[in-house]
Tab-separated table of C-alpha atoms in Angstrom:
chain	number	residue	atom	x	y	z
A	98	MET	CA	-145.838	62.002	-20.650
A	99	LYS	CA	-148.076	60.008	-23.009
A	100	ASN	CA	-146.636	61.848	-26.063
A	101	ARG	CA	-143.099	61.038	-24.892
A	102	GLU	CA	-144.018	57.345	-24.527
A	103	CYS	CA	-145.551	57.315	-28.039
A	104	LEU	CA	-142.405	58.845	-29.490
A	105	ARG	CA	-140.317	56.235	-27.666
A	106	ASP	CA	-142.512	53.439	-29.096
A	107	ILE	CA	-142.067	54.771	-32.632
A	108	LYS	CA	-138.278	54.844	-32.232
A	109	VAL	CA	-138.208	51.369	-30.736
A	110	LYS	CA	-140.391	49.907	-33.515
A	111	TYR	CA	-138.201	51.546	-36.193
A	112	LEU	CA	-134.990	50.145	-34.742
A	113	GLN	CA	-136.569	46.817	-33.849
A	114	LYS	CA	-137.313	46.445	-37.557
A	115	MET	CA	-133.821	47.597	-38.507
A	116	ILE	CA	-131.849	45.449	-36.075
A	117	GLY	CA	-134.207	42.559	-35.293
A	118	ASP	CA	-136.334	41.259	-32.430
A	119	TYR	CA	-133.623	39.107	-30.885
A	120	TYR	CA	-131.170	41.902	-30.252
A	121	PHE	CA	-133.966	44.282	-29.295
A	122	MET	CA	-135.001	42.070	-26.415
A	123	ARG	CA	-131.397	42.022	-25.140
A	124	ASN	CA	-130.453	45.688	-25.154
A	125	ASP	CA	-133.267	48.205	-25.132
A	126	ALA	CA	-131.106	51.126	-23.953
A	127	LEU	CA	-128.617	50.953	-26.851
A	128	ILE	CA	-131.514	50.691	-29.323
A	129	LEU	CA	-132.932	53.960	-28.074
A	130	GLU	CA	-129.508	55.618	-28.167
A	131	ALA	CA	-129.111	54.460	-31.776
A	132	ALA	CA	-132.454	56.081	-32.639
A	133	GLU	CA	-131.364	59.337	-31.024
A	134	PHE	CA	-128.061	59.069	-32.893
A	135	GLY	CA	-129.845	58.930	-36.242
A	136	ARG	CA	-131.885	62.027	-35.324
A	137	TYR	CA	-128.685	63.821	-34.236
A	138	LEU	CA	-126.946	63.096	-37.549
A	139	ARG	CA	-129.865	64.591	-39.462
A	140	GLN	CA	-129.918	67.653	-37.217
A	141	GLU	CA	-126.218	68.065	-38.041
A	142	GLU	CA	-127.300	68.120	-41.709
A	143	ARG	CA	-125.270	65.060	-42.626
A	144	ALA	CA	-126.040	63.739	-46.101
A	145	GLU	CA	-128.791	61.097	-46.042
A	146	SER	CA	-126.390	58.562	-47.564
A	147	THR	CA	-123.972	59.241	-44.666
A	148	VAL	CA	-126.755	58.812	-42.083
A	149	LYS	CA	-127.759	55.460	-43.582
A	150	LYS	CA	-124.127	54.307	-43.804
A	151	TYR	CA	-123.462	55.222	-40.145
A	152	LEU	CA	-126.639	53.461	-38.970
A	153	ARG	CA	-125.795	50.360	-41.026
A	154	ASP	CA	-122.309	50.235	-39.534
A	155	LEU	CA	-123.691	50.788	-36.033
A	156	GLN	CA	-126.226	48.031	-36.637
A	157	ALA	CA	-123.399	45.610	-37.553
A	158	PHE	CA	-121.544	46.501	-34.363
A	159	LEU	CA	-124.622	46.112	-32.132
A	160	LEU	CA	-125.477	42.740	-33.638
A	161	TRP	CA	-121.923	41.588	-33.034
A	162	LEU	CA	-121.955	42.989	-29.491
A	163	ASP	CA	-125.006	40.780	-28.830
A	164	GLY	CA	-125.959	42.229	-25.442
A	165	ARG	CA	-122.447	42.339	-23.978
A	166	PRO	CA	-121.296	45.496	-22.148
A	167	LEU	CA	-120.213	48.322	-24.400
A	168	ASN	CA	-116.707	49.196	-23.147
A	169	LYS	CA	-113.207	49.819	-24.497
A	170	GLU	CA	-112.461	46.083	-24.602
A	171	ALA	CA	-115.534	45.511	-26.755
A	172	THR	CA	-114.759	48.272	-29.263
A	173	ALA	CA	-111.109	47.146	-29.536
A	174	ALA	CA	-112.315	43.560	-30.127
A	175	TRP	CA	-114.667	44.857	-32.858
A	176	LYS	CA	-111.744	46.471	-34.626
A	177	GLU	CA	-109.861	43.156	-34.493
A	178	GLN	CA	-112.963	41.380	-35.814
A	179	LEU	CA	-113.077	43.681	-38.824
A	180	LEU	CA	-109.396	43.007	-39.522
A	181	ARG	CA	-109.993	39.252	-39.400
A	182	GLN	CA	-112.823	39.567	-41.894
A	183	SER	CA	-110.361	40.956	-44.468
A	184	TYR	CA	-112.128	44.245	-45.086
A	185	ALA	CA	-110.107	46.834	-46.954
A	186	PRO	CA	-108.336	49.210	-44.523
A	187	ALA	CA	-110.298	52.199	-45.835
A	188	THR	CA	-113.565	50.299	-45.276
A	189	ILE	CA	-112.542	49.433	-41.700
A	190	ASN	CA	-111.747	53.083	-40.993
A	191	SER	CA	-115.134	54.178	-42.355
A	192	MET	CA	-116.877	51.675	-40.035
A	193	LEU	CA	-114.791	52.841	-37.074
A	194	ALA	CA	-115.699	56.461	-37.930
A	195	ALA	CA	-119.377	55.569	-37.565
A	196	LEU	CA	-118.758	53.832	-34.233
A	197	ASN	CA	-116.554	56.637	-32.870
A	198	THR	CA	-119.133	59.257	-33.790
A	199	PHE	CA	-121.804	57.260	-31.925
A	200	LEU	CA	-119.528	56.835	-28.906
A	201	ARG	CA	-118.786	60.562	-28.773
A	202	PHE	CA	-122.506	61.342	-29.118
A	203	THR	CA	-123.359	59.057	-26.180
A	204	GLY	CA	-120.528	60.350	-23.969
A	205	ARG	CA	-118.381	57.234	-24.238
A	206	ASP	CA	-115.233	58.947	-25.498
A	207	ALA	CA	-113.055	56.545	-23.485
A	208	CYS	CA	-114.334	53.674	-25.630
A	209	ARG	CA	-113.318	55.198	-28.955
A	210	VAL	CA	-110.743	53.304	-31.036
A	211	LYS	CA	-107.868	54.518	-33.185
A	212	PHE	CA	-108.068	54.366	-36.949
A	213	LEU	CA	-105.742	52.198	-38.977
A	214	LYS	CA	-102.738	54.108	-40.269
A	215	LEU	CA	-102.816	54.090	-44.046
A	216	GLN	CA	-99.868	54.892	-46.271
A	217	ARG	CA	-100.765	57.200	-49.122
A	218	ARG	CA	-101.641	55.272	-52.237
A	219	LEU	CA	-99.210	55.847	-55.090
A	220	PHE	CA	-101.471	54.632	-57.852
A	221	ARG	CA	-105.045	53.606	-58.511
A	222	ASP	CA	-106.315	50.060	-59.081
A	223	GLU	CA	-106.338	49.437	-62.842
A	224	GLY	CA	-109.358	47.186	-62.425
A	225	ARG	CA	-111.443	50.199	-61.403
A	226	GLU	CA	-109.975	52.792	-63.776
A	227	LEU	CA	-112.525	53.890	-66.384
A	228	SER	CA	-110.932	55.248	-69.552
A	229	ARG	CA	-112.438	57.854	-71.872
A	230	GLU	CA	-112.732	55.232	-74.591
A	231	GLU	CA	-114.665	52.919	-72.247
A	232	PHE	CA	-116.928	55.809	-71.233
A	233	ASP	CA	-117.690	56.472	-74.908
A	234	ARG	CA	-118.625	52.793	-75.353
A	235	LEU	CA	-120.978	52.931	-72.358
A	236	LEU	CA	-122.590	56.077	-73.766
A	237	ALA	CA	-123.006	54.470	-77.187
A	238	ALA	CA	-124.535	51.368	-75.576
A	239	ALA	CA	-127.068	53.466	-73.636
A	240	GLN	CA	-128.034	55.325	-76.805
A	241	ALA	CA	-128.301	52.119	-78.854
A	242	LEU	CA	-130.567	50.575	-76.201
A	243	GLY	CA	-132.829	53.632	-76.212
A	244	ARG	CA	-131.806	54.666	-72.659
A	245	GLU	CA	-131.856	58.383	-73.413
A	246	ARG	CA	-132.263	59.461	-69.800
A	247	LEU	CA	-129.333	57.321	-68.682
A	248	ALA	CA	-127.106	58.537	-71.522
A	249	LEU	CA	-127.847	62.187	-70.662
A	250	LEU	CA	-127.341	61.520	-66.948
A	251	MET	CA	-123.921	59.990	-67.594
A	252	GLU	CA	-122.962	62.944	-69.798
A	253	THR	CA	-124.126	65.371	-67.105
A	254	ILE	CA	-122.055	63.811	-64.307
A	255	SER	CA	-118.948	63.432	-66.467
A	256	ALA	CA	-119.242	66.993	-67.850
A	257	THR	CA	-119.759	68.683	-64.469
A	258	GLY	CA	-118.151	66.409	-61.849
A	259	ILE	CA	-121.220	66.467	-59.611
A	260	ARG	CA	-121.921	63.645	-57.135
A	261	VAL	CA	-124.718	61.225	-57.942
A	262	GLY	CA	-126.595	62.641	-54.944
A	263	GLU	CA	-126.388	66.110	-56.513
A	264	VAL	CA	-128.201	65.183	-59.729
A	265	LYS	CA	-131.420	66.600	-58.224
A	266	TYR	CA	-129.926	70.100	-58.503
A	267	ILE	CA	-129.892	69.848	-62.317
A	268	THR	CA	-133.221	71.587	-62.837
A	269	LEU	CA	-134.848	73.343	-65.755
A	270	GLU	CA	-134.266	76.634	-63.960
A	271	ALA	CA	-130.560	75.823	-63.587
A	272	LEU	CA	-130.295	75.017	-67.302
A	273	ARG	CA	-131.821	78.400	-68.187
A	274	ARG	CA	-129.293	80.156	-65.929
A	275	GLY	CA	-126.393	78.009	-67.142
A	276	ARG	CA	-125.399	77.158	-63.599
A	277	ALA	CA	-126.593	75.030	-60.695
A	278	GLU	CA	-126.508	75.974	-57.011
A	279	ILE	CA	-125.649	72.835	-55.068
A	280	ALA	CA	-126.243	72.640	-51.312
A	281	LEU	CA	-124.554	69.749	-49.538
A	282	LYS	CA	-122.813	69.177	-46.190
A	283	GLY	CA	-123.675	72.681	-45.025
A	284	LYS	CA	-122.006	74.279	-48.060
A	285	ILE	CA	-123.326	75.863	-51.241
A	286	ARG	CA	-121.268	75.832	-54.404
A	287	THR	CA	-122.041	77.000	-57.919
A	288	ILE	CA	-121.465	74.632	-60.836
A	289	LEU	CA	-121.285	76.052	-64.335
A	290	LEU	CA	-123.139	73.982	-66.917
A	291	PRO	CA	-121.670	73.686	-70.439
A	292	ALA	CA	-123.882	75.392	-73.055
A	293	LYS	CA	-124.097	72.252	-75.213
A	294	LEU	CA	-125.239	70.222	-72.193
A	295	CYS	CA	-127.898	72.819	-71.368
A	296	ARG	CA	-129.285	72.665	-74.893
A	297	LYS	CA	-129.428	68.850	-74.898
A	298	LEU	CA	-131.120	68.696	-71.497
A	299	GLN	CA	-133.631	71.422	-72.352
A	300	LYS	CA	-134.542	69.520	-75.537
A	301	TYR	CA	-135.020	66.386	-73.417
A	302	ALA	CA	-137.176	68.366	-70.931
A	303	ARG	CA	-139.463	69.556	-73.722
A	304	LYS	CA	-139.783	66.010	-75.021
A	305	GLN	CA	-140.687	64.768	-71.507
A	306	LYS	CA	-143.019	67.756	-70.945
A	307	ILE	CA	-141.016	68.911	-67.908
A	308	ALA	CA	-142.153	72.463	-67.145
A	309	SER	CA	-140.003	73.058	-64.048
A	310	GLY	CA	-137.858	71.373	-61.442
A	311	GLU	CA	-135.640	68.320	-61.726
A	312	ILE	CA	-134.645	67.011	-65.140
A	313	PHE	CA	-133.841	63.427	-64.143
A	314	ARG	CA	-136.950	61.736	-62.764
A	315	THR	CA	-138.611	58.345	-62.612
A	316	GLY	CA	-141.644	57.565	-64.737
A	317	SER	CA	-143.850	58.658	-61.836
A	318	GLY	CA	-142.038	61.996	-61.517
A	319	LYS	CA	-140.000	61.200	-58.421
A	320	SER	CA	-136.253	61.836	-57.974
A	321	LEU	CA	-133.967	59.120	-59.263
A	322	HIS	CA	-132.422	57.066	-56.460
A	323	ARG	CA	-128.684	56.363	-56.521
A	324	ARG	CA	-129.354	52.605	-56.444
A	325	GLN	CA	-131.451	52.895	-59.599
A	326	ILE	CA	-128.736	54.853	-61.381
A	327	TRP	CA	-126.132	52.323	-60.228
A	328	ALA	CA	-128.215	49.378	-61.506
A	329	GLU	CA	-128.943	51.023	-64.876
A	330	MET	CA	-125.244	51.698	-65.443
A	331	LYS	CA	-124.292	48.121	-64.517
A	332	ALA	CA	-126.808	46.869	-67.064
A	333	LEU	CA	-124.740	48.511	-69.830
A	334	CYS	CA	-121.532	46.594	-69.076
A	335	GLN	CA	-122.116	43.548	-71.228
A	336	HIS	CA	-123.404	45.593	-74.173
A	337	ALA	CA	-120.458	47.995	-73.969
A	338	GLY	CA	-117.797	45.353	-73.254
A	339	VAL	CA	-116.611	47.179	-70.120
A	340	ALA	CA	-115.742	45.402	-66.856
A	341	ARG	CA	-118.444	45.771	-64.183
A	342	SER	CA	-115.790	46.778	-61.625
A	343	LYS	CA	-115.250	50.008	-63.589
A	344	VAL	CA	-118.863	51.001	-64.004
A	345	PHE	CA	-120.486	52.977	-61.188
A	346	PRO	CA	-121.659	56.622	-60.954
A	347	HIS	CA	-118.773	57.894	-58.807
A	348	ASN	CA	-116.280	56.775	-61.421
A	349	LEU	CA	-117.713	59.369	-63.804
A	350	ARG	CA	-116.761	62.006	-61.236
A	351	HIS	CA	-113.219	60.597	-61.204
A	352	LEU	CA	-113.168	60.730	-65.029
A	353	PHE	CA	-114.186	64.388	-64.913
A	354	ALA	CA	-111.519	65.204	-62.301
A	355	THR	CA	-108.753	63.595	-64.351
A	356	ALA	CA	-109.806	65.384	-67.543
A	357	PHE	CA	-110.244	68.750	-65.782
A	358	TYR	CA	-106.828	68.567	-64.130
A	359	ARG	CA	-105.110	67.641	-67.374
A	360	ALA	CA	-106.734	70.680	-68.999
A	361	CYS	CA	-105.948	73.300	-66.312
A	362	LYS	CA	-103.257	71.760	-63.994
A	363	ASP	CA	-104.851	73.591	-61.037
A	364	VAL	CA	-105.637	71.277	-58.101
A	365	VAL	CA	-107.016	74.115	-55.948
A	366	ARG	CA	-109.522	75.088	-58.617
A	367	LEU	CA	-110.470	71.430	-59.121
A	368	ALA	CA	-111.062	71.047	-55.366
A	369	ASP	CA	-113.494	73.984	-55.484
A	370	VAL	CA	-115.340	72.526	-58.463
A	371	LEU	CA	-115.667	69.126	-56.795
A	372	GLY	CA	-116.719	70.640	-53.484
A	373	HIS	CA	-113.806	69.284	-51.469
A	374	SER	CA	-112.816	70.962	-48.198
A	375	SER	CA	-109.352	69.388	-48.349
A	376	ILE	CA	-106.978	69.218	-51.292
A	377	GLU	CA	-105.837	65.858	-49.883
A	378	THR	CA	-109.242	64.472	-50.886
A	379	THR	CA	-108.825	65.904	-54.392
A	380	ARG	CA	-105.377	64.340	-54.645
A	381	ILE	CA	-106.961	60.862	-54.423
A	382	TYR	CA	-108.868	61.614	-57.614
A	383	LEU	CA	-105.636	62.364	-59.465
A	384	LEU	CA	-103.756	59.165	-58.750
A	385	THR	CA	-102.278	57.583	-61.866
A	386	THR	CA	-102.950	53.970	-62.764
A	387	GLY	CA	-100.507	51.202	-61.888
A	388	LYS	CA	-99.630	50.965	-65.588
A	389	GLU	CA	-98.676	54.655	-65.745
A	390	HIS	CA	-96.704	54.344	-62.503
A	391	ARG	CA	-94.828	51.348	-63.909
A	392	ARG	CA	-93.945	53.310	-67.086
A	393	ALA	CA	-92.540	56.129	-64.920
A	394	LEU	CA	-90.324	53.604	-63.106
A	395	GLU	CA	-89.125	52.158	-66.445
A	396	ARG	CA	-88.090	55.648	-67.598
A	397	LEU	CA	-85.670	55.940	-64.667
A	398	GLY	CA	-83.367	53.585	-66.578
A	399	PHE	CA	-81.618	51.955	-63.626
A	400	VAL	CA	-82.052	48.436	-64.996
A	401	THR	CA	-79.802	47.792	-68.011
Protein backbone atom coordinates (compact mmCIF):
# COMPACT_ATOMS: atom_id res chain seq x y z
CA MET A 1 0.00 0.00 0.00
CA LYS A 2 2.83 2.38 0.94
CA ASN A 3 4.69 1.59 -2.32
CA ARG A 4 1.54 2.32 -4.32
CA GLU A 5 1.13 5.68 -2.55
CA CYS A 6 4.79 6.57 -3.25
CA LEU A 7 4.34 5.76 -6.93
CA ARG A 8 1.20 7.91 -7.00
CA ASP A 9 3.12 10.82 -5.39
CA ILE A 10 5.87 10.56 -8.01
CA LYS A 11 3.32 10.67 -10.84
CA VAL A 12 1.50 13.60 -9.27
CA LYS A 13 4.71 15.60 -8.74
CA TYR A 14 5.80 14.95 -12.33
CA LEU A 15 2.50 16.14 -13.79
CA GLN A 16 2.15 18.95 -11.28
CA LYS A 17 5.43 20.28 -12.64
CA MET A 18 4.31 19.72 -16.24
CA ILE A 19 0.84 21.26 -15.97
CA GLY A 20 1.11 23.62 -12.99
CA ASP A 21 -0.10 23.88 -9.40
CA TYR A 22 -3.32 25.74 -10.24
CA TYR A 23 -4.76 23.09 -12.49
CA PHE A 24 -3.43 20.32 -10.27
CA MET A 25 -5.48 21.55 -7.34
CA ARG A 26 -8.62 21.52 -9.50
CA ASN A 27 -8.50 18.10 -11.10
CA ASP A 28 -6.41 15.46 -9.41
CA ALA A 29 -8.10 12.50 -11.16
CA LEU A 30 -7.32 13.67 -14.71
CA ILE A 31 -3.72 14.38 -13.71
CA LEU A 32 -3.27 10.79 -12.61
CA GLU A 33 -4.93 9.51 -15.80
CA ALA A 34 -2.54 11.65 -17.84
CA ALA A 35 0.41 10.08 -16.01
CA GLU A 36 -0.91 6.58 -16.73
CA PHE A 37 -1.47 7.63 -20.35
CA GLY A 38 2.21 8.55 -20.75
CA ARG A 39 3.24 5.18 -19.31
CA TYR A 40 0.82 3.41 -21.67
CA LEU A 41 2.26 5.17 -24.73
CA ARG A 42 5.76 4.04 -23.80
CA GLN A 43 4.56 0.48 -23.21
CA GLU A 44 3.11 0.60 -26.72
CA GLU A 45 6.63 1.48 -27.91
CA ARG A 46 5.61 4.83 -29.33
CA ALA A 47 8.55 7.01 -30.33
CA GLU A 48 9.66 9.29 -27.50
CA SER A 49 8.98 12.33 -29.69
CA THR A 50 5.40 11.07 -30.18
CA VAL A 51 4.94 10.55 -26.43
CA LYS A 52 6.11 14.09 -25.68
CA LYS A 53 3.93 15.54 -28.45
CA TYR A 54 0.82 13.71 -27.17
CA LEU A 55 1.46 14.80 -23.58
CA ARG A 56 2.02 18.41 -24.69
CA ASP A 57 -1.25 18.40 -26.62
CA LEU A 58 -3.07 16.78 -23.72
CA GLN A 59 -1.59 19.39 -21.38
CA ALA A 60 -2.98 22.18 -23.60
CA PHE A 61 -6.43 20.59 -23.52
CA LEU A 62 -6.41 20.09 -19.73
CA LEU A 63 -5.33 23.67 -19.11
CA TRP A 64 -8.12 24.90 -21.38
CA LEU A 65 -10.63 22.56 -19.70
CA ASP A 66 -9.74 24.25 -16.38
CA GLY A 67 -11.57 21.84 -14.08
CA ARG A 68 -14.78 21.63 -16.10
CA PRO A 69 -16.34 18.18 -16.74
CA LEU A 70 -14.70 16.17 -19.50
CA ASN A 71 -17.60 15.27 -21.81
CA LYS A 72 -18.53 15.34 -25.49
CA GLU A 73 -19.54 19.00 -25.30
CA ALA A 74 -16.13 19.90 -23.90
CA THR A 75 -14.14 18.02 -26.55
CA ALA A 76 -16.29 19.46 -29.36
CA ALA A 77 -15.75 22.96 -27.90
CA TRP A 78 -11.98 22.29 -27.82
CA LYS A 79 -12.04 21.47 -31.51
CA GLU A 80 -13.84 24.76 -32.20
CA GLN A 81 -11.30 26.58 -30.03
CA LEU A 82 -8.44 25.21 -32.14
CA LEU A 83 -10.20 26.34 -35.31
CA ARG A 84 -10.62 29.85 -33.91
CA GLN A 85 -6.92 30.01 -33.10
CA SER A 86 -6.11 29.61 -36.81
CA TYR A 87 -4.00 26.49 -36.48
CA ALA A 88 -3.26 24.69 -39.74
CA PRO A 89 -5.80 21.87 -40.34
CA ALA A 90 -3.07 19.23 -40.18
CA THR A 91 -1.91 20.63 -36.82
CA ILE A 92 -5.47 20.54 -35.47
CA ASN A 93 -5.85 16.92 -36.54
CA SER A 94 -2.57 15.98 -34.83
CA MET A 95 -3.81 17.59 -31.58
CA LEU A 96 -7.16 15.81 -31.88
CA ALA A 97 -5.31 12.52 -32.45
CA ALA A 98 -3.57 12.97 -29.10
CA LEU A 99 -6.85 13.75 -27.36
CA ASN A 100 -8.75 10.88 -29.00
CA THR A 101 -6.02 8.41 -28.05
CA PHE A 102 -6.25 9.60 -24.43
CA LEU A 103 -10.05 9.34 -24.48
CA ARG A 104 -9.92 5.80 -25.83
CA PHE A 105 -7.31 4.85 -23.23
CA THR A 106 -9.52 6.15 -20.40
CA GLY A 107 -12.71 4.51 -21.74
CA ARG A 108 -14.32 7.75 -22.90
CA ASP A 109 -14.90 6.72 -26.51
CA ALA A 110 -18.20 8.62 -26.60
CA CYS A 111 -16.27 11.86 -26.10
CA ARG A 112 -13.99 11.41 -29.10
CA VAL A 113 -14.22 14.00 -31.88
CA LYS A 114 -14.02 13.68 -35.66
CA PHE A 115 -10.97 14.86 -37.54
CA LEU A 116 -11.16 17.69 -40.04
CA LYS A 117 -11.57 16.45 -43.59
CA LEU A 118 -8.57 17.51 -45.62
CA GLN A 119 -8.42 17.61 -49.39
CA ARG A 120 -5.25 16.12 -50.77
CA ARG A 121 -2.63 18.76 -51.36
CA LEU A 122 -1.73 19.20 -55.02
CA PHE A 123 1.57 20.95 -54.46
CA ARG A 124 4.02 21.83 -51.72
CA ASP A 125 4.58 25.28 -50.22
CA GLU A 126 7.43 26.92 -52.14
CA GLY A 127 8.50 28.72 -48.97
CA ARG A 128 9.48 25.38 -47.42
CA GLU A 129 10.92 23.69 -50.50
CA LEU A 130 14.69 23.15 -50.16
CA SER A 131 16.47 22.86 -53.50
CA ARG A 132 19.65 20.90 -54.15
CA GLU A 133 21.49 24.15 -54.83
CA GLU A 134 20.38 25.55 -51.46
CA PHE A 135 21.44 22.32 -49.75
CA ASP A 136 24.90 22.65 -51.32
CA ARG A 137 25.14 26.23 -49.98
CA LEU A 138 24.21 25.06 -46.47
CA LEU A 139 26.83 22.33 -46.67
CA ALA A 140 29.48 24.78 -47.87
CA ALA A 141 28.58 27.17 -45.05
CA ALA A 142 28.93 24.43 -42.42
CA GLN A 143 32.33 23.45 -43.81
CA ALA A 144 33.51 27.08 -44.01
CA LEU A 145 32.50 27.63 -40.38
CA GLY A 146 34.39 24.52 -39.27
CA ARG A 147 31.19 22.63 -38.36
CA GLU A 148 32.47 19.28 -39.59
CA ARG A 149 30.07 17.20 -37.50
CA LEU A 150 27.07 19.17 -38.74
CA ALA A 151 28.19 18.98 -42.37
CA LEU A 152 28.62 15.19 -42.12
CA LEU A 153 25.29 14.83 -40.33
CA MET A 154 23.48 16.75 -43.09
CA GLU A 155 25.18 14.61 -45.73
CA THR A 156 24.19 11.45 -43.87
CA ILE A 157 20.49 12.33 -43.63
CA SER A 158 20.28 13.53 -47.23
CA ALA A 159 22.18 10.49 -48.56
CA THR A 160 20.12 7.89 -46.67
CA GLY A 161 16.71 9.47 -45.99
CA ILE A 162 16.78 8.55 -42.31
CA ARG A 163 14.75 10.49 -39.73
CA VAL A 164 16.61 12.81 -37.39
CA GLY A 165 15.63 10.48 -34.54
CA GLU A 166 17.35 7.60 -36.36
CA VAL A 167 20.78 9.25 -36.49
CA LYS A 168 21.77 7.22 -33.40
CA TYR A 169 21.73 4.06 -35.54
CA ILE A 170 24.65 5.36 -37.62
CA THR A 171 27.35 3.59 -35.64
CA LEU A 172 30.93 2.60 -36.35
CA GLU A 173 29.76 -1.02 -36.56
CA ALA A 174 27.11 -0.05 -39.15
CA LEU A 175 29.74 1.78 -41.23
CA ARG A 176 31.94 -1.32 -41.28
CA ARG A 177 28.99 -3.44 -42.45
CA GLY A 178 27.83 -0.82 -44.96
CA ARG A 179 24.30 -0.91 -43.59
CA ALA A 180 22.35 0.22 -40.54
CA GLU A 181 19.58 -1.70 -38.79
CA ILE A 182 16.97 0.83 -37.69
CA ALA A 183 14.35 -0.08 -35.09
CA LEU A 184 11.44 2.33 -34.81
CA LYS A 185 7.68 2.09 -34.22
CA GLY A 186 7.91 -1.66 -33.68
CA LYS A 187 9.57 -2.23 -37.06
CA ILE A 188 13.14 -2.95 -38.12
CA ARG A 189 14.40 -1.88 -41.52
CA THR A 190 17.82 -2.08 -43.11
CA ILE A 191 19.35 1.05 -44.64
CA LEU A 192 22.25 0.68 -47.05
CA LEU A 193 25.00 3.23 -46.52
CA PRO A 194 26.84 4.62 -49.58
CA ALA A 195 30.51 3.54 -49.64
CA LYS A 196 31.77 7.12 -49.95
CA LEU A 197 29.72 8.14 -46.90
CA CYS A 198 31.10 5.21 -44.90
CA ARG A 199 34.67 6.22 -45.71
CA LYS A 200 34.08 9.87 -44.73
CA LEU A 201 32.39 8.94 -41.45
CA GLN A 202 35.04 6.37 -40.54
CA LYS A 203 37.73 8.99 -41.14
CA TYR A 204 35.79 11.37 -38.86
CA ALA A 205 35.46 8.62 -36.22
CA ARG A 206 39.23 8.06 -36.20
CA LYS A 207 39.80 11.80 -35.85
CA GLN A 208 37.36 11.94 -32.90
CA LYS A 209 38.83 8.74 -31.39
CA ILE A 210 35.47 6.95 -31.58
CA ALA A 211 36.19 3.24 -31.07
CA SER A 212 32.59 1.98 -31.21
CA GLY A 213 28.96 3.04 -31.10
CA GLU A 214 27.32 6.21 -32.35
CA ILE A 215 29.18 8.49 -34.73
CA PHE A 216 27.29 11.70 -34.00
CA ARG A 217 27.73 12.70 -30.37
CA THR A 218 28.00 15.77 -28.18
CA GLY A 219 31.33 16.87 -26.75
CA SER A 220 30.55 14.83 -23.62
CA GLY A 221 29.83 11.70 -25.66
CA LYS A 222 26.03 11.75 -25.41
CA SER A 223 23.58 11.32 -28.30
CA LEU A 224 22.75 14.46 -30.23
CA HIS A 225 19.27 15.77 -29.43
CA ARG A 226 16.98 16.75 -32.31
CA ARG A 227 16.64 20.28 -30.88
CA GLN A 228 20.41 20.72 -31.00
CA ILE A 229 20.55 19.55 -34.62
CA TRP A 230 17.65 21.86 -35.50
CA ALA A 231 19.35 24.86 -33.86
CA GLU A 232 22.72 24.17 -35.51
CA MET A 233 21.09 23.98 -38.94
CA LYS A 234 19.16 27.22 -38.38
CA ALA A 235 22.44 28.93 -37.48
CA LEU A 236 23.67 28.29 -41.05
CA CYS A 237 20.83 30.17 -42.76
CA GLN A 238 22.32 33.65 -42.79
CA HIS A 239 25.77 32.41 -43.86
CA ALA A 240 24.29 30.29 -46.66
CA GLY A 241 21.68 32.82 -47.80
CA VAL A 242 18.85 30.29 -47.41
CA ALA A 243 15.44 31.16 -45.91
CA ARG A 244 15.01 29.84 -42.35
CA SER A 245 11.61 28.38 -43.29
CA LYS A 246 13.41 25.87 -45.54
CA VAL A 247 16.06 24.75 -43.09
CA PHE A 248 15.16 21.95 -40.69
CA PRO A 249 16.32 18.30 -40.45
CA HIS A 250 13.16 16.71 -41.86
CA ASN A 251 13.53 18.72 -45.06
CA LEU A 252 16.73 16.79 -45.82
CA ARG A 253 14.62 13.62 -45.76
CA HIS A 254 12.24 15.24 -48.26
CA LEU A 255 15.22 16.18 -50.44
CA PHE A 256 16.40 12.57 -50.40
CA ALA A 257 12.91 11.27 -51.27
CA THR A 258 12.59 13.60 -54.26
CA ALA A 259 16.05 12.70 -55.60
CA PHE A 260 15.52 8.96 -55.03
CA TYR A 261 12.18 8.93 -56.81
CA ARG A 262 13.53 10.86 -59.78
CA ALA A 263 16.31 8.28 -60.06
CA CYS A 264 14.21 5.09 -59.80
CA LYS A 265 10.53 6.12 -60.32
CA ASP A 266 9.47 3.42 -57.83
CA VAL A 267 7.22 4.76 -55.05
CA VAL A 268 6.86 1.32 -53.39
CA ARG A 269 10.61 0.95 -53.09
CA LEU A 270 10.90 4.51 -51.78
CA ALA A 271 8.24 3.79 -49.14
CA ASP A 272 10.31 0.81 -47.93
CA VAL A 273 13.49 2.89 -47.76
CA LEU A 274 11.76 5.67 -45.81
CA GLY A 275 10.05 3.19 -43.47
CA HIS A 276 6.49 4.17 -44.37
CA SER A 277 3.64 1.73 -43.74
CA SER A 278 1.43 3.55 -46.24
CA ILE A 279 2.30 4.73 -49.73
CA GLU A 280 -0.09 7.64 -49.10
CA THR A 281 2.47 8.97 -46.62
CA THR A 282 5.23 8.61 -49.21
CA ARG A 283 3.11 10.46 -51.76
CA ILE A 284 3.25 13.59 -49.58
CA TYR A 285 7.03 13.61 -49.99
CA LEU A 286 6.68 13.66 -53.77
CA LEU A 287 4.44 16.69 -54.15
CA THR A 288 5.73 19.18 -56.70
CA THR A 289 6.17 22.84 -55.84
CA GLY A 290 3.55 25.43 -56.68
CA LYS A 291 5.89 26.77 -59.38
CA GLU A 292 6.10 23.34 -61.07
CA HIS A 293 2.33 22.89 -60.78
CA ARG A 294 1.79 26.31 -62.39
CA ARG A 295 4.11 25.38 -65.29
CA ALA A 296 2.08 22.20 -65.86
CA LEU A 297 -1.11 24.28 -66.07
CA GLU A 298 0.54 26.69 -68.54
CA ARG A 299 1.46 23.76 -70.80
CA LEU A 300 -2.22 22.85 -71.19
CA GLY A 301 -2.51 25.82 -73.55
CA PHE A 302 -6.16 26.70 -72.95
CA VAL A 303 -5.44 30.42 -72.56
CA THR A 304 -4.54 32.05 -75.88
